[in-house]
Short mmCIF file of C-alpha atoms and ligand atoms in Angstrom, two decimals:
data_model
loop_
_atom_site.label_atom_id
_atom_site.label_comp_id
_atom_site.label_asym_id
_atom_site.label_seq_id
_atom_site.Cartn_x
_atom_site.Cartn_y
_atom_site.Cartn_z
CA MET A 1 -2.65 26.51 -14.06
CA LYS A 2 -4.07 24.53 -11.20
CA ASN A 3 -1.96 23.37 -8.21
CA ILE A 4 -0.51 19.81 -8.83
CA ARG A 5 -1.81 17.71 -5.78
CA LEU A 6 0.61 15.76 -3.73
CA PHE A 7 -1.80 12.75 -3.37
CA LYS A 8 -4.89 11.70 -5.27
CA PRO A 9 -7.16 8.50 -4.73
CA LEU A 10 -8.11 6.74 -8.15
CA ILE A 11 -11.71 6.10 -7.74
CA GLY A 12 -14.60 6.04 -10.29
CA ASN A 13 -17.62 4.18 -11.63
CA GLU A 14 -16.61 0.68 -10.57
CA GLU A 15 -16.63 1.95 -7.02
CA LEU A 16 -19.98 3.77 -7.49
CA LYS A 17 -21.49 0.51 -8.82
CA GLU A 18 -20.46 -1.42 -5.69
CA ILE A 19 -21.65 1.35 -3.49
CA ASN A 20 -24.99 1.22 -5.29
CA LYS A 21 -25.28 -2.35 -4.41
CA VAL A 22 -25.05 -1.90 -0.56
CA PHE A 23 -27.53 1.07 -1.14
CA LYS A 24 -30.07 -1.21 -2.74
CA LYS A 25 -29.68 -3.67 0.09
CA SER A 26 -30.25 -0.81 2.54
CA TRP A 27 -27.44 -2.28 4.50
CA ILE A 28 -24.47 0.11 4.94
CA GLY A 29 -23.33 -0.77 8.44
CA TYR A 30 -21.35 -3.80 9.65
CA GLY A 31 -22.41 -6.60 7.58
CA PRO A 32 -21.82 -9.18 4.74
CA THR A 33 -19.75 -6.83 2.46
CA VAL A 34 -17.13 -6.40 5.32
CA LYS A 35 -17.01 -10.21 5.61
CA LYS A 36 -16.59 -10.49 1.80
CA PHE A 37 -13.78 -7.91 1.79
CA GLU A 38 -12.12 -9.64 4.69
CA LYS A 39 -12.25 -13.02 2.84
CA LEU A 40 -10.90 -11.62 -0.24
CA TRP A 41 -7.93 -10.06 1.73
CA CYS A 42 -7.04 -13.46 3.35
CA LYS A 43 -6.88 -15.06 -0.16
CA LYS A 44 -4.67 -12.06 -1.57
CA PHE A 45 -2.24 -12.30 1.43
CA ASN A 46 -2.63 -16.11 1.80
CA ILE A 47 -3.17 -15.53 5.47
CA LYS A 48 -5.75 -17.13 7.86
CA HIS A 49 -7.38 -14.12 9.45
CA SER A 50 -8.14 -10.65 8.33
CA ILE A 51 -10.12 -8.10 10.49
CA ALA A 52 -11.38 -4.96 8.80
CA THR A 53 -11.27 -1.81 10.98
CA ASN A 54 -12.27 2.00 10.52
CA SER A 55 -8.62 3.04 10.45
CA CYS A 56 -5.00 1.70 10.76
CA THR A 57 -4.73 3.56 13.87
CA ALA A 58 -7.41 1.35 15.27
CA ALA A 59 -5.91 -1.74 13.63
CA LEU A 60 -2.35 -1.01 15.28
CA HIS A 61 -3.96 -0.15 18.71
CA ILE A 62 -6.03 -3.47 19.11
CA ALA A 63 -3.31 -5.44 17.40
CA LEU A 64 -0.67 -4.32 20.17
CA LYS A 65 -3.55 -4.57 22.78
CA SER A 66 -4.19 -8.36 21.80
CA PHE A 67 -0.87 -9.40 23.50
CA ASN A 68 -2.00 -8.13 26.81
CA PHE A 69 1.56 -6.75 27.68
CA LYS A 70 2.16 -5.75 31.31
CA LYS A 71 2.07 -1.96 31.91
CA ASN A 72 5.06 0.15 31.13
CA LYS A 73 6.74 -2.44 29.12
CA LYS A 74 8.66 -1.17 26.17
CA VAL A 75 7.90 -1.21 22.37
CA LEU A 76 10.60 -0.44 19.79
CA VAL A 77 9.33 1.98 17.11
CA PRO A 78 11.28 4.04 14.46
CA SER A 79 11.94 7.55 15.33
CA ILE A 80 10.59 8.72 11.94
CA THR A 81 7.03 7.51 11.47
CA PHE A 82 3.42 8.93 11.59
CA SER A 83 2.45 9.69 15.18
CA ALA A 84 -0.23 6.73 15.26
CA THR A 85 2.59 4.07 15.35
CA ALA A 86 3.73 5.58 18.76
CA ALA A 87 0.51 6.89 19.93
CA VAL A 88 -1.00 3.18 20.05
CA VAL A 89 1.91 2.21 22.38
CA LEU A 90 0.74 5.01 24.86
CA TYR A 91 -2.88 3.99 24.45
CA CYS A 92 -1.91 0.56 25.68
CA ASP A 93 0.06 1.96 28.65
CA LEU A 94 3.36 1.02 27.25
CA GLN A 95 6.51 3.06 26.45
CA PRO A 96 7.89 3.69 23.13
CA ILE A 97 11.51 3.52 22.51
CA PHE A 98 12.64 5.45 19.37
CA VAL A 99 15.08 3.70 17.19
CA ASP A 100 17.14 5.55 14.62
CA ILE A 101 16.91 5.15 10.87
CA ASN A 102 18.97 3.95 7.98
CA THR A 103 20.54 6.78 6.04
CA ASN A 104 19.77 5.25 2.58
CA SER A 105 16.25 4.22 3.33
CA LEU A 106 14.69 6.13 6.25
CA THR A 107 13.46 2.68 7.64
CA MET A 108 14.36 1.36 11.21
CA SER A 109 18.00 0.72 11.56
CA PHE A 110 18.74 -2.96 12.65
CA GLU A 111 22.08 -2.00 14.30
CA ASP A 112 20.37 0.77 16.37
CA LEU A 113 17.42 -1.66 17.11
CA LYS A 114 19.83 -4.01 18.66
CA ARG A 115 21.53 -1.04 20.68
CA LYS A 116 18.24 0.16 21.97
CA TYR A 117 16.95 -3.20 23.22
CA THR A 118 16.55 -3.88 26.88
CA LYS A 119 14.96 -6.71 28.81
CA ASP A 120 11.89 -4.61 29.10
CA CYS A 121 11.10 -4.70 25.56
CA VAL A 122 8.24 -6.67 24.45
CA ALA A 123 7.66 -5.75 20.87
CA ILE A 124 8.81 -4.18 17.63
CA MET A 125 6.77 -2.05 15.28
CA PRO A 126 8.77 -1.97 11.90
CA VAL A 127 7.27 0.49 9.49
CA HIS A 128 7.84 0.08 5.82
CA PHE A 129 8.17 3.81 5.52
CA GLY A 130 7.23 5.29 2.26
CA GLY A 131 6.74 1.58 1.07
CA HIS A 132 10.40 0.69 1.31
CA PRO A 133 10.68 -2.62 3.17
CA CYS A 134 12.33 -2.85 6.56
CA GLU A 135 15.24 -5.45 6.96
CA MET A 136 12.68 -8.04 7.82
CA GLU A 137 15.13 -10.95 7.21
CA LYS A 138 17.25 -9.62 10.12
CA ILE A 139 14.43 -8.31 12.39
CA ILE A 140 12.43 -11.44 12.37
CA PRO A 141 14.91 -13.99 13.38
CA TRP A 142 16.55 -11.58 16.05
CA ALA A 143 13.07 -10.85 17.42
CA LYS A 144 12.26 -14.48 17.86
CA LYS A 145 15.47 -15.00 19.84
CA LYS A 146 14.52 -12.12 22.13
CA ASN A 147 10.95 -13.31 22.38
CA LEU A 148 9.71 -9.96 21.02
CA LYS A 149 6.36 -9.79 19.04
CA VAL A 150 6.52 -8.12 15.64
CA ILE A 151 3.60 -5.89 14.39
CA GLU A 152 4.32 -4.53 10.94
CA ASP A 153 2.90 -0.99 10.20
CA CYS A 154 2.01 -1.40 6.45
CA ALA A 155 0.23 1.97 6.27
CA HIS A 156 2.58 2.91 3.42
CA THR A 157 2.57 -0.19 1.30
CA CYS A 158 0.13 -2.73 -0.13
CA GLY A 159 0.87 -5.70 -2.19
CA GLY A 160 4.65 -5.27 -2.06
CA THR A 161 6.81 -8.52 -1.78
CA TYR A 162 10.23 -8.43 -0.01
CA LYS A 163 12.62 -11.37 -0.58
CA GLY A 164 9.77 -13.51 -1.78
CA LYS A 165 7.40 -12.67 0.98
CA LYS A 166 4.37 -10.40 1.11
CA LEU A 167 4.91 -7.30 3.34
CA GLY A 168 2.41 -7.67 6.23
CA THR A 169 2.99 -11.49 6.53
CA TRP A 170 6.56 -11.27 8.00
CA GLY A 171 5.50 -10.52 11.59
CA ASP A 172 3.05 -11.77 13.95
CA ILE A 173 0.49 -9.29 12.82
CA GLY A 174 0.36 -6.72 10.01
CA CYS A 175 -1.82 -3.51 9.86
CA PHE A 176 -2.83 -1.58 6.67
CA SER A 177 -4.38 1.72 6.10
CA PHE A 178 -7.16 2.79 3.59
CA GLU A 179 -7.17 6.34 4.51
CA GLU A 180 -7.85 8.43 1.44
CA LYS A 181 -4.17 9.16 0.39
CA LYS A 182 -2.89 5.70 0.77
CA MET A 183 -2.12 2.79 -1.58
CA LEU A 184 -5.86 1.97 -1.96
CA THR A 185 -8.65 3.63 0.04
CA THR A 186 -11.97 3.12 1.53
CA GLY A 187 -12.29 6.80 2.59
CA ASP A 188 -10.88 5.83 6.04
CA GLY A 189 -10.21 2.21 7.01
CA GLY A 190 -7.73 -0.41 7.94
CA MET A 191 -7.04 -4.14 8.01
CA VAL A 192 -5.39 -6.37 10.46
CA VAL A 193 -3.89 -9.61 9.20
CA THR A 194 -2.49 -12.53 11.23
CA ASN A 195 -2.14 -16.38 11.15
CA ASN A 196 -2.50 -16.47 14.95
CA LYS A 197 -6.14 -17.55 15.88
CA LYS A 198 -5.89 -16.39 19.41
CA ASN A 199 -4.76 -12.89 18.60
CA SER A 200 -7.27 -12.82 15.84
CA ASN A 201 -10.29 -13.67 18.10
CA ILE A 202 -9.21 -10.87 20.62
CA ILE A 203 -8.82 -8.31 17.93
CA ARG A 204 -12.23 -9.06 16.48
CA SER A 205 -13.77 -8.83 19.79
CA LEU A 206 -11.83 -5.63 20.71
CA SER A 207 -13.04 -4.11 17.31
CA PHE A 208 -16.62 -4.55 18.24
CA HIS A 209 -17.10 -3.31 21.88
CA GLY A 210 -15.43 -6.27 23.33
CA TRP A 211 -18.29 -8.70 22.72
CA ASP A 212 -17.43 -12.35 22.84
CA LYS A 213 -19.64 -13.09 19.70
CA ASP A 214 -19.51 -11.56 16.30
CA PRO A 215 -23.10 -10.08 15.94
CA LEU A 216 -23.27 -11.21 12.18
CA LEU A 217 -22.22 -14.77 12.92
CA ARG A 218 -24.48 -14.85 16.03
CA HIS A 219 -27.56 -13.95 13.86
CA LYS A 220 -26.50 -16.15 11.12
CA LYS A 221 -26.25 -19.22 13.37
CA SER A 222 -29.42 -18.71 15.07
CA SER A 223 -31.41 -18.47 11.94
CA GLY A 224 -33.34 -21.39 10.20
CA LYS A 225 -35.96 -23.71 11.63
CA GLN A 226 -33.73 -26.06 13.60
CA ASN A 227 -32.15 -23.07 15.45
CA MET A 228 -35.33 -21.55 16.62
CA ASN A 229 -34.54 -21.88 20.31
CA LEU A 230 -30.89 -20.21 20.04
CA LYS A 231 -30.85 -16.71 21.46
CA HIS A 232 -29.63 -14.72 18.55
CA TRP A 233 -29.44 -11.52 20.75
CA GLU A 234 -27.30 -12.90 23.45
CA TYR A 235 -23.52 -12.12 23.91
CA GLN A 236 -21.10 -11.54 26.73
CA ILE A 237 -18.92 -8.53 27.28
CA LYS A 238 -15.62 -9.96 28.55
CA LYS A 239 -13.24 -7.12 27.70
CA LEU A 240 -13.28 -3.37 27.33
CA GLY A 241 -13.57 -2.93 23.57
CA PHE A 242 -13.84 -0.29 20.99
CA LYS A 243 -16.10 0.76 18.10
CA TYR A 244 -13.40 0.01 15.55
CA ASN A 245 -15.31 -2.23 12.85
CA MET A 246 -15.46 -1.19 9.37
CA ASN A 247 -18.98 -0.92 7.60
CA ASP A 248 -20.34 -2.27 4.29
CA LEU A 249 -20.10 1.18 2.62
CA MET A 250 -16.54 1.41 3.11
CA ALA A 251 -15.88 -2.38 2.33
CA SER A 252 -17.85 -1.86 -1.09
CA ILE A 253 -15.12 0.64 -1.97
CA GLY A 254 -12.39 -1.53 -0.68
CA ILE A 255 -13.47 -4.70 -2.64
CA VAL A 256 -13.11 -2.87 -6.06
CA GLN A 257 -9.93 -0.93 -5.01
CA MET A 258 -8.19 -4.15 -3.84
CA LYS A 259 -8.85 -5.67 -7.42
CA LYS A 260 -6.86 -2.71 -8.75
CA ILE A 261 -3.91 -2.77 -6.34
CA ASN A 262 -1.62 -4.57 -8.82
CA PHE A 263 -2.44 -1.94 -11.41
CA PHE A 264 -2.04 0.89 -9.04
CA ASN A 265 1.50 -0.57 -8.01
CA TYR A 266 2.32 -0.90 -11.75
CA LYS A 267 1.59 2.67 -12.61
CA ARG A 268 3.43 3.81 -9.59
CA ARG A 269 6.60 1.84 -10.78
CA ILE A 270 6.29 3.59 -14.14
CA ILE A 271 6.02 7.01 -12.62
CA LEU A 272 8.92 6.19 -10.28
CA LYS A 273 11.20 5.22 -13.20
CA LYS A 274 10.44 8.45 -14.87
CA TYR A 275 11.11 10.43 -11.84
CA LEU A 276 14.43 8.76 -11.13
CA LYS A 277 15.48 8.98 -14.73
CA GLY A 278 14.40 12.64 -14.81
CA ILE A 279 16.44 13.75 -11.80
CA LYS A 280 19.49 11.54 -12.42
CA LEU A 281 21.74 14.51 -13.72
CA CYS A 282 20.66 16.74 -10.98
CA LYS A 283 23.65 17.40 -8.54
CA GLY A 284 21.71 18.75 -5.64
CA PHE A 285 19.13 15.84 -4.95
CA ILE A 286 19.35 12.27 -4.26
CA PRO A 287 16.19 10.07 -3.96
CA ALA A 288 15.27 9.37 -0.24
CA TYR A 289 14.84 5.62 -0.72
CA PRO A 290 16.91 3.15 -2.86
CA TYR A 291 13.74 2.52 -4.96
CA ASN A 292 14.23 -1.32 -5.67
CA LEU A 293 11.22 -1.38 -8.05
CA LYS A 294 10.90 -5.17 -8.54
CA GLN A 295 7.61 -6.37 -6.81
CA SER A 296 7.56 -2.98 -5.02
CA SER A 297 4.67 -0.99 -3.58
CA TYR A 298 5.97 2.35 -2.88
CA TRP A 299 3.70 5.08 -1.31
CA LEU A 300 6.08 8.16 -1.54
CA PHE A 301 8.37 9.77 -3.87
CA SER A 302 10.76 11.62 -1.84
CA ILE A 303 14.15 13.26 -2.36
CA ARG A 304 16.84 14.71 -0.09
CA CYS A 305 17.99 18.37 -0.77
CA LYS A 306 20.39 20.39 1.45
CA ARG A 307 18.20 23.51 0.51
CA ARG A 308 14.90 21.79 1.26
CA ASP A 309 12.96 24.62 2.63
CA HIS A 310 14.09 26.89 -0.20
CA LEU A 311 13.13 24.21 -2.77
CA ILE A 312 9.70 23.80 -1.24
CA LYS A 313 9.11 27.64 -1.57
CA TYR A 314 10.28 27.50 -5.10
CA LEU A 315 8.09 24.55 -5.97
CA LYS A 316 5.09 26.39 -4.26
CA GLN A 317 5.39 29.30 -6.51
CA LYS A 318 5.40 26.93 -9.50
CA LYS A 319 2.10 25.29 -8.23
CA ILE A 320 3.70 21.98 -7.21
CA SER A 321 2.51 20.61 -4.01
CA THR A 322 5.13 19.05 -1.56
CA SER A 323 5.21 17.93 2.10
CA VAL A 324 7.81 16.59 4.64
CA HIS A 325 7.50 12.92 5.62
CA LEU A 326 8.19 13.31 8.50
CA LYS A 327 9.75 15.16 11.55
CA PRO A 328 11.02 12.77 13.93
CA LEU A 329 8.50 11.98 16.66
CA PRO A 330 10.92 12.74 19.67
CA LEU A 331 11.08 16.33 18.40
CA HIS A 332 7.44 16.66 19.12
CA GLN A 333 6.43 17.83 22.79
CA LEU A 334 4.57 14.76 23.68
CA TYR A 335 7.35 12.44 22.90
CA LYS A 336 10.25 14.49 24.06
CA LYS A 337 10.65 12.62 27.27
CA TYR A 338 11.26 9.36 25.31
CA LYS A 339 14.02 10.95 23.25
CA SER A 340 17.24 9.02 22.75
CA SER A 341 20.17 9.17 20.37
CA MET A 342 19.00 9.43 16.74
CA PRO A 343 21.65 11.18 14.71
CA ASN A 344 20.64 9.91 11.40
CA ALA A 345 16.85 10.90 11.84
CA GLN A 346 17.91 14.38 13.30
CA LYS A 347 20.18 15.01 10.32
CA ILE A 348 18.19 13.58 7.44
CA TRP A 349 14.66 14.84 8.26
CA LYS A 350 15.75 18.39 7.51
CA GLU A 351 16.67 17.38 3.99
CA ILE A 352 13.58 15.35 2.98
CA LEU A 353 10.65 16.44 0.96
CA THR A 354 7.80 14.43 -0.74
CA LEU A 355 6.71 15.27 -4.35
CA PRO A 356 3.36 14.44 -5.96
CA PHE A 357 2.90 10.83 -6.61
CA TYR A 358 -0.19 8.76 -7.51
CA PRO A 359 -1.25 6.22 -10.10
CA ASP A 360 -2.93 8.81 -12.42
CA LEU A 361 -0.27 11.52 -12.14
CA SER A 362 -0.34 12.82 -15.70
CA ALA A 363 2.58 12.75 -17.95
CA LYS A 364 2.26 16.45 -18.56
CA ASN A 365 2.36 17.17 -14.93
CA LEU A 366 5.24 14.70 -14.25
CA ASN A 367 7.40 16.31 -17.04
CA TYR A 368 6.52 19.74 -15.47
CA ILE A 369 7.70 18.85 -12.09
CA ILE A 370 10.89 17.06 -13.49
CA LYS A 371 11.64 20.17 -15.50
CA GLN A 372 11.25 22.51 -12.44
CA LEU A 373 13.50 20.33 -10.47
CA ASN A 374 16.18 20.49 -13.19
CA ILE A 375 15.83 24.22 -13.44
CA TYR A 376 15.99 24.72 -9.59
CA ASP A 377 19.15 22.26 -9.61
CA SER A 378 21.11 24.34 -12.15
CA LYS A 379 20.05 27.65 -10.82
CA TYR A 380 20.47 27.11 -7.06
CA LEU A 381 22.47 24.08 -6.35
CA LYS A 382 25.34 24.00 -8.67
C1 PLP B 401 3.10 4.84 9.39
C2 PLP B 401 1.54 5.15 9.55
N1 PLP B 401 0.97 4.22 10.35
C3 PLP B 401 -0.27 4.55 10.77
C4 PLP B 401 -0.97 5.41 10.11
C5 PLP B 401 -2.33 5.60 10.60
O1 PLP B 401 -3.31 5.32 9.54
P1 PLP B 401 -4.76 5.80 9.48
O2 PLP B 401 -4.93 7.21 9.14
O3 PLP B 401 -5.42 4.80 8.61
O4 PLP B 401 -5.28 5.60 10.99
C6 PLP B 401 -0.44 6.22 9.17
C7 PLP B 401 -1.18 7.31 8.53
O5 PLP B 401 -0.88 8.10 7.58
C8 PLP B 401 0.88 6.08 8.85
O6 PLP B 401 1.61 6.86 8.02
#
């Protein structure tokens, strides 16, 4: 028996066909396919501006940088998140303030957010961790009152709706990840979405070396007989930018993947229902998230178990892959000096483990995992 993978992208012939198209054009760098992908994204999210990047880390970095906050100001981030959420704060010469998590969802606690706030705070980066929505209906009005900018880290979700509003469109800016394990993939990649024209212009420029003119639009504008005298090659560098743009090869995969995202989310919901039903009678586990499945877009299936490390070892012997999402960032050396009180994160992270979860996880493998969880529960946890 082969190991059951933890994550798996669902890619196939449709993606290959679209890749073939860009190969035939011999245009695989930054070009019209990226523009097409961005346009489709605007339409899907009903948002004015979408900027495709080569990762979500890049997206978060230039999203935060676009506000030009003063050095050493503070940004509120959850204590349990992937390192990129906090790393971009440091990239921008700002300081992360780690907020504790909710015990029932692993997302940023609104109560602790209010406690950790000081006058030096300039922004919040809520992470819809595992795909579970943060309490945006509380965070957004409070952030407005405090004049805090909100950048939603949507690396773990895509297409999910919370209280009637798409995740990624609640804050000033939303950032998505298309890394290979995520909700949809372009190999690596990301997307920034915003309705703010000023931020969008800065972000686009920062994503391409800080140039003041988008190279594609510049060439397009200066082509045609009436524009013979326009200098298609001219631009100004006004800011120190980065090489963060997406390319046509990635975008060709993304265009097909985004058409499938509703299907992916549907398949994920079916698998989640089976998981939840399958472990219902287990006494020793609880789901790590509330899993409100309506209009959901969950990336992780995680459970909490007091004997987490022992269970991981057991599942490894049974060829079932697992992981831990995630150790609180202030427990890592780099972030130690920013550590503050986070009792929930410190307790809960020792209990969480992630199980295999992806749209084409087979019924046979899913049943096998559920069976092993039940065997473990009755043998070691009763
Ligand atoms: C919460 C979160 N934010 C940001 C990122 C960075 O995404 P990327 O790998 O696309 O840079 C990740 C990656 O896993 C993540 O989990």
